[in-house]
PDB file of C-alpha atoms in Angstrom:
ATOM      1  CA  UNK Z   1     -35.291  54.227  45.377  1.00 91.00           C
ATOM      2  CA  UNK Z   2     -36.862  50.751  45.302  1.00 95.00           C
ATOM      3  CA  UNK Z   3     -37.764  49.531  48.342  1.00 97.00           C
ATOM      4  CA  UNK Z   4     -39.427  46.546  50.066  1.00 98.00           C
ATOM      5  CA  UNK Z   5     -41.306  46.427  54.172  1.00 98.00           C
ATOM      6  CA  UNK Z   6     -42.431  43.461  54.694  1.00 98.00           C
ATOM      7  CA  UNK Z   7     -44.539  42.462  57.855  1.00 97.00           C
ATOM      8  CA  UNK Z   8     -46.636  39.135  59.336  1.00 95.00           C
ATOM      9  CA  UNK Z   9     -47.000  37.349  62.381  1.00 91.00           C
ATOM     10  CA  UNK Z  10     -43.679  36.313  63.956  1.00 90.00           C
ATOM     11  CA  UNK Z  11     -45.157  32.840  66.372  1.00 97.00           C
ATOM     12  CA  UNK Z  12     -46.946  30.141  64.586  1.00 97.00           C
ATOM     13  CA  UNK Z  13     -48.412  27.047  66.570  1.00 98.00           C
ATOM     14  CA  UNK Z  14     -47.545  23.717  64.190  1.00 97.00           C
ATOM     15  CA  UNK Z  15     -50.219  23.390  61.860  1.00 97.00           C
ATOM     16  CA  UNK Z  16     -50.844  26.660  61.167  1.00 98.00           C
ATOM     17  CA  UNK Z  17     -50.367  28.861  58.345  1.00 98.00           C
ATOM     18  CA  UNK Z  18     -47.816  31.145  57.991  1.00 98.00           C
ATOM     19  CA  UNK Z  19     -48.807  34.721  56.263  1.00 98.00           C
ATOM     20  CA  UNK Z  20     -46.158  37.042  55.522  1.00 98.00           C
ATOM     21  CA  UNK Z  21     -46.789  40.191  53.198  1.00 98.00           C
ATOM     22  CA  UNK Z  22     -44.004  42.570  51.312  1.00 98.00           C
ATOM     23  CA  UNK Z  23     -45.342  46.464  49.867  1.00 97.00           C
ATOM     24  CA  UNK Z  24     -43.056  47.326  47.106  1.00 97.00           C
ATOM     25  CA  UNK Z  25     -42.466  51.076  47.554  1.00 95.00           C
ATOM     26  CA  UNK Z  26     -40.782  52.929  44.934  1.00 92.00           C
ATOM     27  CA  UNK Z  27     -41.407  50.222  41.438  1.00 90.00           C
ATOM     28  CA  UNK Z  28     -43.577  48.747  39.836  1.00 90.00           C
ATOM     29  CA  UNK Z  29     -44.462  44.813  39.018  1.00 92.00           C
ATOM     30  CA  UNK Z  30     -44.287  44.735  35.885  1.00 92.00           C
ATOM     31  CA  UNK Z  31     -41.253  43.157  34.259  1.00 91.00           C
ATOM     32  CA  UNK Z  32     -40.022  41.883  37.354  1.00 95.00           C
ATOM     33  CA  UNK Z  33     -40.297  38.994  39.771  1.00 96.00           C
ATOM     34  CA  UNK Z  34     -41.064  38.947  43.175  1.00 97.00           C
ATOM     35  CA  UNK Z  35     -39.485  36.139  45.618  1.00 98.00           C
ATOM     36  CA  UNK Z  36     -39.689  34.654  49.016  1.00 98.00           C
ATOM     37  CA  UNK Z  37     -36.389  33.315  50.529  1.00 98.00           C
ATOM     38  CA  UNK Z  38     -35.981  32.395  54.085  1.00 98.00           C
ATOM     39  CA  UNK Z  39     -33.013  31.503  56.101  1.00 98.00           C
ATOM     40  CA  UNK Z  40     -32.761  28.789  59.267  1.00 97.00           C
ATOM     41  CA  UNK Z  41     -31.034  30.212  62.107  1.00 95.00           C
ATOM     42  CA  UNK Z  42     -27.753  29.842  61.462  1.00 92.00           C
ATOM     43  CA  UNK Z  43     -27.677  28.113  58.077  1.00 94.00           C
ATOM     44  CA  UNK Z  44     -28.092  29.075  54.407  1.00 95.00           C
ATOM     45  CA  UNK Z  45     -30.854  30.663  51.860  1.00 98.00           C
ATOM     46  CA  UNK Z  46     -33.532  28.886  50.725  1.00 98.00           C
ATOM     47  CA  UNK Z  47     -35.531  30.028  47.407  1.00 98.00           C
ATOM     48  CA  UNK Z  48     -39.100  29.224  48.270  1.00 98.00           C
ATOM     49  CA  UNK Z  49     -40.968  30.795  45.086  1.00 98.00           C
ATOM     50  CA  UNK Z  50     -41.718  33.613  43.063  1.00 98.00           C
ATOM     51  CA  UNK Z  51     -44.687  35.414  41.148  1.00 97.00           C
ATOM     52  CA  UNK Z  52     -44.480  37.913  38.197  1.00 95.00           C
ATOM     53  CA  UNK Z  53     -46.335  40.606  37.143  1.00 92.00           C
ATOM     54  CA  UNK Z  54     -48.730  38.480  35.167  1.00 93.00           C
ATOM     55  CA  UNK Z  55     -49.826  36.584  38.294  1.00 94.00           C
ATOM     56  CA  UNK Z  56     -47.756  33.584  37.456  1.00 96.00           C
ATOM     57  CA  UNK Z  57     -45.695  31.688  39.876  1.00 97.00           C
ATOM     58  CA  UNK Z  58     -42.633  29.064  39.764  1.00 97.00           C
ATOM     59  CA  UNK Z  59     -42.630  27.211  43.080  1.00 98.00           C
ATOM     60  CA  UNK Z  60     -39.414  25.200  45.229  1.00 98.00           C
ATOM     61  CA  UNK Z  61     -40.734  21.615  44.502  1.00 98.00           C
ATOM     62  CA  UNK Z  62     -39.614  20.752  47.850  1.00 97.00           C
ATOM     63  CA  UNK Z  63     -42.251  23.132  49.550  1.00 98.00           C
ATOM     64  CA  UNK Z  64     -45.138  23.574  46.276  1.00 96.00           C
ATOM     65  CA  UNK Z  65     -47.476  21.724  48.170  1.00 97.00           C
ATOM     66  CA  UNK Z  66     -47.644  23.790  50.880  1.00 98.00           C
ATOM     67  CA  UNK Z  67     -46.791  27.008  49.125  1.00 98.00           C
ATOM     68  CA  UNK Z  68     -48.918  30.118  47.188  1.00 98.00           C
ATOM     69  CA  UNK Z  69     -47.672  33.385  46.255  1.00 98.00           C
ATOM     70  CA  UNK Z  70     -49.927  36.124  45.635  1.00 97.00           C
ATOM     71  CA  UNK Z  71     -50.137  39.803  44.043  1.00 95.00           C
ATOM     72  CA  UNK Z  72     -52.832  42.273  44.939  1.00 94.00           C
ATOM     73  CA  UNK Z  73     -51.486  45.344  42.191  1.00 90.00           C
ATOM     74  CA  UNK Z  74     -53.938  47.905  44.009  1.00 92.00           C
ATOM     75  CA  UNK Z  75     -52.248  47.684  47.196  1.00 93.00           C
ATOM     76  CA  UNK Z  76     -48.927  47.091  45.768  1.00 94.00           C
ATOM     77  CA  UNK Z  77     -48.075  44.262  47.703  1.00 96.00           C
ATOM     78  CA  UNK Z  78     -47.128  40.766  47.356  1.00 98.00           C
ATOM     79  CA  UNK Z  79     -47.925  37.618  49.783  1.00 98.00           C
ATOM     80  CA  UNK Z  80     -46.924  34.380  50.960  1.00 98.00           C
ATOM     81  CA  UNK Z  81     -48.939  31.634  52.677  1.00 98.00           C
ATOM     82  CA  UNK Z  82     -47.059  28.886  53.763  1.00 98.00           C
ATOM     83  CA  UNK Z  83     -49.707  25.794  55.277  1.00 98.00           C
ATOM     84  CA  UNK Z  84     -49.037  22.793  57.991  1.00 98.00           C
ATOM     85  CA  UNK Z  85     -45.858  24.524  59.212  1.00 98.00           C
ATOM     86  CA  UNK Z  86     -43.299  22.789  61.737  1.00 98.00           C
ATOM     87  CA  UNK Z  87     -40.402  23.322  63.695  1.00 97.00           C
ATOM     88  CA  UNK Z  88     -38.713  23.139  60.342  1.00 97.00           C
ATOM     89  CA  UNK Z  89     -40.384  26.308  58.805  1.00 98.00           C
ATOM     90  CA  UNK Z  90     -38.841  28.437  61.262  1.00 98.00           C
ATOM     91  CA  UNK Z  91     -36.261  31.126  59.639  1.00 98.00           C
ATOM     92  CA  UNK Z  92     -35.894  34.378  59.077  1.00 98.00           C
ATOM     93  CA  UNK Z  93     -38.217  35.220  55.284  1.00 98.00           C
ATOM     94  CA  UNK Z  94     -36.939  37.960  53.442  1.00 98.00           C
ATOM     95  CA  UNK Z  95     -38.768  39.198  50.099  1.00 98.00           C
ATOM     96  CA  UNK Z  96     -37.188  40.312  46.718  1.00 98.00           C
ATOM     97  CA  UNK Z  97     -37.151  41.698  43.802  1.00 98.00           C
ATOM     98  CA  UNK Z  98     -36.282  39.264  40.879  1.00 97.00           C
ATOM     99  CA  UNK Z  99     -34.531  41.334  37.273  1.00 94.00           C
ATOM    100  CA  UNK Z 100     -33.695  40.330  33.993  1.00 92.00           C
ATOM    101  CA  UNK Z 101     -31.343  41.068  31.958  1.00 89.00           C
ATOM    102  CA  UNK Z 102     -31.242  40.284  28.143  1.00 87.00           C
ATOM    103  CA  UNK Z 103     -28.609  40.149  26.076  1.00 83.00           C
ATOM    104  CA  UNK Z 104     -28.613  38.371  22.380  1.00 84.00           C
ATOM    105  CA  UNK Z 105     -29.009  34.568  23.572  1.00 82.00           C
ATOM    106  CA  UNK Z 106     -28.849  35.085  26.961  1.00 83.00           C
ATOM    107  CA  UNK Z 107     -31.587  35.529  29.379  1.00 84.00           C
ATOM    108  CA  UNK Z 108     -29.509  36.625  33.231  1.00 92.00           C
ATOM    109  CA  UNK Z 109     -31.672  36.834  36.301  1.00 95.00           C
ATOM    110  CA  UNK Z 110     -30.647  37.970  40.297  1.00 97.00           C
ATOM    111  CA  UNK Z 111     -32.217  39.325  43.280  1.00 98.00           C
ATOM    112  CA  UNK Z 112     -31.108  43.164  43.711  1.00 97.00           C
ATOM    113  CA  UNK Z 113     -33.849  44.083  46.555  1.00 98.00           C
ATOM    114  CA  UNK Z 114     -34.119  42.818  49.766  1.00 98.00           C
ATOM    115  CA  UNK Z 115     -36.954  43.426  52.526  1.00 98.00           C
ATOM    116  CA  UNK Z 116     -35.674  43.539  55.715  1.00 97.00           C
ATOM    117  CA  UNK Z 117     -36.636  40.395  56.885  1.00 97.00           C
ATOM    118  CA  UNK Z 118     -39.320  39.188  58.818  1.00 97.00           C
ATOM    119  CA  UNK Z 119     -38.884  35.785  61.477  1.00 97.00           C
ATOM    120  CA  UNK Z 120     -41.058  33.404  61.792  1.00 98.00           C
ATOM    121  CA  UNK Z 121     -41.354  30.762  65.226  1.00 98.00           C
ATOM    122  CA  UNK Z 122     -43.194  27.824  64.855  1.00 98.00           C
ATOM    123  CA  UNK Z 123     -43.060  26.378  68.441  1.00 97.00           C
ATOM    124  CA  UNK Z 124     -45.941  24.759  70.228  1.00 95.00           C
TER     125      UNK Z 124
ATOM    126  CA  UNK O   1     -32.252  20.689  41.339  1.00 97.00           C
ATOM    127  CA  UNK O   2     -28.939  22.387  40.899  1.00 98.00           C
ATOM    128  CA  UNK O   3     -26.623  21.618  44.076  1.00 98.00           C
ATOM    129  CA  UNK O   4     -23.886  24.672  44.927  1.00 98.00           C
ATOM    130  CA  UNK O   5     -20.891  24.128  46.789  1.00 98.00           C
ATOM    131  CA  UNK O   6     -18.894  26.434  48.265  1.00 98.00           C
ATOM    132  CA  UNK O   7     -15.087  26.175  49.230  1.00 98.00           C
ATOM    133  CA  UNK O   8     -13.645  27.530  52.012  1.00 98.00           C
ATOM    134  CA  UNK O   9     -17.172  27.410  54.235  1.00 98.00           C
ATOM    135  CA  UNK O  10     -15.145  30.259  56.418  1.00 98.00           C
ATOM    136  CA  UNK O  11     -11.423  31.846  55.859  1.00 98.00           C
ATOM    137  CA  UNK O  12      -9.370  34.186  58.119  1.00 98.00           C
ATOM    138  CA  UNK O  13      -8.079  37.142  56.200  1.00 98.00           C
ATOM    139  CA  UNK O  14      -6.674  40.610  57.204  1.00 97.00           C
ATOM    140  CA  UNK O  15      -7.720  43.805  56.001  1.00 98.00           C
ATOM    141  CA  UNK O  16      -5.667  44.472  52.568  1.00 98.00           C
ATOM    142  CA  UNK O  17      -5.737  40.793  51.553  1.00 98.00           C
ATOM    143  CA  UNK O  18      -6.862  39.197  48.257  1.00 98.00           C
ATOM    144  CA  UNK O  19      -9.679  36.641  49.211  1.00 98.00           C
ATOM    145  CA  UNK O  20     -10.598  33.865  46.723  1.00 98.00           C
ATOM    146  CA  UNK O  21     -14.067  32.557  47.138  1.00 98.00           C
ATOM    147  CA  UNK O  22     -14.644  28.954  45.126  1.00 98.00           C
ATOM    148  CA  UNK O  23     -18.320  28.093  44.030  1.00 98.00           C
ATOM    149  CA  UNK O  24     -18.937  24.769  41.907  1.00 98.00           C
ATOM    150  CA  UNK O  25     -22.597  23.802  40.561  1.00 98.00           C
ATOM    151  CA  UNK O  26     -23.405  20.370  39.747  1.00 98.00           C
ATOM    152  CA  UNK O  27     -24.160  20.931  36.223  1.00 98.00           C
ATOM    153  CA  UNK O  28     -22.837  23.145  33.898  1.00 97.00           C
ATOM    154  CA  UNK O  29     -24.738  26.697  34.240  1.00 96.00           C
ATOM    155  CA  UNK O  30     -22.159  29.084  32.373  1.00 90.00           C
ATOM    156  CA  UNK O  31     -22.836  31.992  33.322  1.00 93.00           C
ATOM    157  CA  UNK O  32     -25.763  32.300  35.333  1.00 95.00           C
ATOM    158  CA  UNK O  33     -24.309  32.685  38.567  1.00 97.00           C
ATOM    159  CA  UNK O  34     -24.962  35.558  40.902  1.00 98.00           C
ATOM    160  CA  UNK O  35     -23.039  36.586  44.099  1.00 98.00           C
ATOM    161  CA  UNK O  36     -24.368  37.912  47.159  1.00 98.00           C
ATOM    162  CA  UNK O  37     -22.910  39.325  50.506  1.00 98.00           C
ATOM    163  CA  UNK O  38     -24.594  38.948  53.594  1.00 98.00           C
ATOM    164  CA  UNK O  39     -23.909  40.679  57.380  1.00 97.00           C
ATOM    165  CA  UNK O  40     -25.363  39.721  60.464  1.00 94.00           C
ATOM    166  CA  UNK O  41     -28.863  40.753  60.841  1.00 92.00           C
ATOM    167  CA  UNK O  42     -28.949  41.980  57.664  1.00 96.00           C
ATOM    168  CA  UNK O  43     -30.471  40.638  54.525  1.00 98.00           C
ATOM    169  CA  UNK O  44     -28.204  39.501  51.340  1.00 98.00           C
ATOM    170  CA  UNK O  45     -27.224  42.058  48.982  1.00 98.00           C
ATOM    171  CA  UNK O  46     -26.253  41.717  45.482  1.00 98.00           C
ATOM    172  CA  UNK O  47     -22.471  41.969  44.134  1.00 98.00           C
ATOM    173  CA  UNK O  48     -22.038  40.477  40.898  1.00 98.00           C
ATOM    174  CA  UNK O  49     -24.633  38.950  38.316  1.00 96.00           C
ATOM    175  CA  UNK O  50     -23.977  36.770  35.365  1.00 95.00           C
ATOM    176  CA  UNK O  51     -20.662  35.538  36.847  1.00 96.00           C
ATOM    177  CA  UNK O  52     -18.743  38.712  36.309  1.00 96.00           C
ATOM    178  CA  UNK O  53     -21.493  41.557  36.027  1.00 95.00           C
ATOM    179  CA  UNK O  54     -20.605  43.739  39.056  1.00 97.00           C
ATOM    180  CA  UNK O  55     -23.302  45.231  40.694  1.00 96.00           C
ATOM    181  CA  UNK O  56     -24.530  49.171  40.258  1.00 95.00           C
ATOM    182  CA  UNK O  57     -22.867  50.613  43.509  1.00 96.00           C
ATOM    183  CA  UNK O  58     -20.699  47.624  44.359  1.00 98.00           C
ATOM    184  CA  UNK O  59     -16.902  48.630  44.762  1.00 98.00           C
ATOM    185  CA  UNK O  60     -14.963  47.493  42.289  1.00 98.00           C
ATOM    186  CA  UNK O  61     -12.569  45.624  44.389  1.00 98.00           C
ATOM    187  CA  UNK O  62     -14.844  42.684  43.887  1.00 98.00           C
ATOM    188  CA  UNK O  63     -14.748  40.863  40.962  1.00 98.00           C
ATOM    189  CA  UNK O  64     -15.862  37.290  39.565  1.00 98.00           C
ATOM    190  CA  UNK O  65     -15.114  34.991  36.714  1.00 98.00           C
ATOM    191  CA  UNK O  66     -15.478  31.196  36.057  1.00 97.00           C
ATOM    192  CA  UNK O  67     -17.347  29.444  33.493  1.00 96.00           C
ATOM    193  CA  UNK O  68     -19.393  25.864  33.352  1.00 97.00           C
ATOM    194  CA  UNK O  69     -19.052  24.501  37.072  1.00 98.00           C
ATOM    195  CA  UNK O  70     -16.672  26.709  38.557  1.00 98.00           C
ATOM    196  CA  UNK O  71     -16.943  30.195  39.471  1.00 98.00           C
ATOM    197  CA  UNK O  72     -14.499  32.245  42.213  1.00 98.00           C
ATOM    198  CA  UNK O  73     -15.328  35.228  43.719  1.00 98.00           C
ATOM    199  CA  UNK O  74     -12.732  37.748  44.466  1.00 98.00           C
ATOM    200  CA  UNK O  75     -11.818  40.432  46.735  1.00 98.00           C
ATOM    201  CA  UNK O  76      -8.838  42.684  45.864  1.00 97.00           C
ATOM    202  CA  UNK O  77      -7.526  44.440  49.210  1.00 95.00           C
ATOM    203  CA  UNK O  78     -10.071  43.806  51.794  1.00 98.00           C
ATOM    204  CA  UNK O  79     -11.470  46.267  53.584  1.00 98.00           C
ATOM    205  CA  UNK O  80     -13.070  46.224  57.291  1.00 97.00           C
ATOM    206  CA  UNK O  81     -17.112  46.414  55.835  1.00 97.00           C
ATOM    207  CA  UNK O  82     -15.976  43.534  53.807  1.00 98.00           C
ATOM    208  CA  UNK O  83     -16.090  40.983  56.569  1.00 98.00           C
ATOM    209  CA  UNK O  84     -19.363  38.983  55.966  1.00 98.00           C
ATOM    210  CA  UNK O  85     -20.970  35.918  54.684  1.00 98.00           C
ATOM    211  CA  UNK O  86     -21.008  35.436  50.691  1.00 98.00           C
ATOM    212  CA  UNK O  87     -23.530  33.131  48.739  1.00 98.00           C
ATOM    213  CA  UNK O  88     -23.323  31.942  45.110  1.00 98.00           C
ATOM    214  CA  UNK O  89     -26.804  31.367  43.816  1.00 98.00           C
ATOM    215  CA  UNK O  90     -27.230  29.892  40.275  1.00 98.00           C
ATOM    216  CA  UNK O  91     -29.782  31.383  38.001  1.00 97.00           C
ATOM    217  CA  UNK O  92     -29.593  28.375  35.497  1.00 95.00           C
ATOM    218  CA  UNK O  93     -33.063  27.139  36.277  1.00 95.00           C
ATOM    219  CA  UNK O  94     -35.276  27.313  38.861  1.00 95.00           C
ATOM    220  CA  UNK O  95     -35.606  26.103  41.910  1.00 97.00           C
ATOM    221  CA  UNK O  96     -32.885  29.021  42.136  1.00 98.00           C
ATOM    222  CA  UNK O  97     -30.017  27.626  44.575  1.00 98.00           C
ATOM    223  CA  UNK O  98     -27.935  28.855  46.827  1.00 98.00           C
ATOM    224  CA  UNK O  99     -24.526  27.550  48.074  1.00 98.00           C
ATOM    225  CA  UNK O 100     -23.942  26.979  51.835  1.00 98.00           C
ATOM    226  CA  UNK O 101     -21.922  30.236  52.362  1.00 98.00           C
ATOM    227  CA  UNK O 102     -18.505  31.247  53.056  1.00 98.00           C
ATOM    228  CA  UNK O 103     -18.124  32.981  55.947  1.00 98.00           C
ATOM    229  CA  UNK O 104     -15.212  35.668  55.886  1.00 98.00           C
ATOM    230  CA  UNK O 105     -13.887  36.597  59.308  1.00 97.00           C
ATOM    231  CA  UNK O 106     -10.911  38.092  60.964  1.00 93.00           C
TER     232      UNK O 106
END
């Protein structure tokens, strides 16, 4: 059974940089993808970004700047590293597990595996 | 990027009822569209895929359709663990997007 802990530091001053990191227990990375999502208090999900297996990443254009996704395969863990944060970056992150399904002509993609969930305070 | 809204944003409903959940994307994105259920405290889990795909382990009391802009989600006979938040989330073309939620309560 697939599963993902994630873990990182819950109180961020503004400016900091926010480090979260998600061990994939149970799968492997390859032919999946591997997302960050995080959730205000009280309000909907946000898709922040996502790496493969191959290292390469697709980015929310509204956060790219600040944004990098990373793989280390020998640990077996995926990271996120989110720069400059504000009040505004505080949520709840959660990381997932991206899979694709093909089917002549079509090409179908959702999130099926959740991490717990991991929140993150930016407060001076 | 590909705006989702979803209609009600929260519905009373008893246990046994049919619930209707309405999601509309901005741009056609037949049939990527993926439901998700959320509790409190918990993190979003996956129901259907591809509009009408249900889910390995998902009970088969829920059930979507729709095609181009408009999807529904649908519960037949509610049951008590079904009383949570649901999410549409196109998977058209990234940045993946979520609607707002519709919260389902008693």
């Amino acid at each position: 059974q697939v599963q993902l802990q994630q873990w990182g530091a819950g109180l961020l001053k503004p400016s900091e940089t926010l480090s979260l990191t998600c061990a994939v227990n149970g799968a492997s990375f390859s032919g999946y993808y591997w997302s960050w999502i995080r959730q205000p208090p009280g309000k909907g999900l946000e898709w922040i970004g996502e790496i493969n297996h191959r290292g390469t990443t697709n980015y929310n254009p509204s956060l790219k700047s600040r944004v990098t996704i990373s793989l280390d395969t020998s640990k077996n863990h995926f990271s996120l590293h989110l720069t400059s944060v504000t009040a505004a970056d505080t949520a709840l992150y959660y990381c997932a597990r991206g899979f694709i399904v093909t089917t002549p002509g079509y090409y179908y993609y959702a999130m099926d595996v959740w991490g717990q969930g991991t929140g993150v305070i930016v407060s001076s | 990027d590909i705006q989702m809204t979803q209609s009600p944003s929260s519905l009373s409903a008893s246990v046994g009822d049919r619930v209707t959940i309405t999601c509309r994307a901005s741009q056609s994105i037949s049939p990527y569209l993926n439901w998700y259920q959320q509790k409190p405290g918990k993190a979003p889990n996956l129901l259907i895929y591809a509009a009408s795909n249900l889910q390995s382990g998902v009970p088969s009391r829920f059930s979507g359709s729709g095609s181009g802009t408009d999807f529904t989600l649908t519960i037949s006979g509610l049951q008590p663990e079904d009383f949570a938040t649901y999410y549409c989330q196109q998977s058209y073309t990234t940045p993946w997007t979520f609607g707002q939620g519709t919260e389902v309560e008693t």
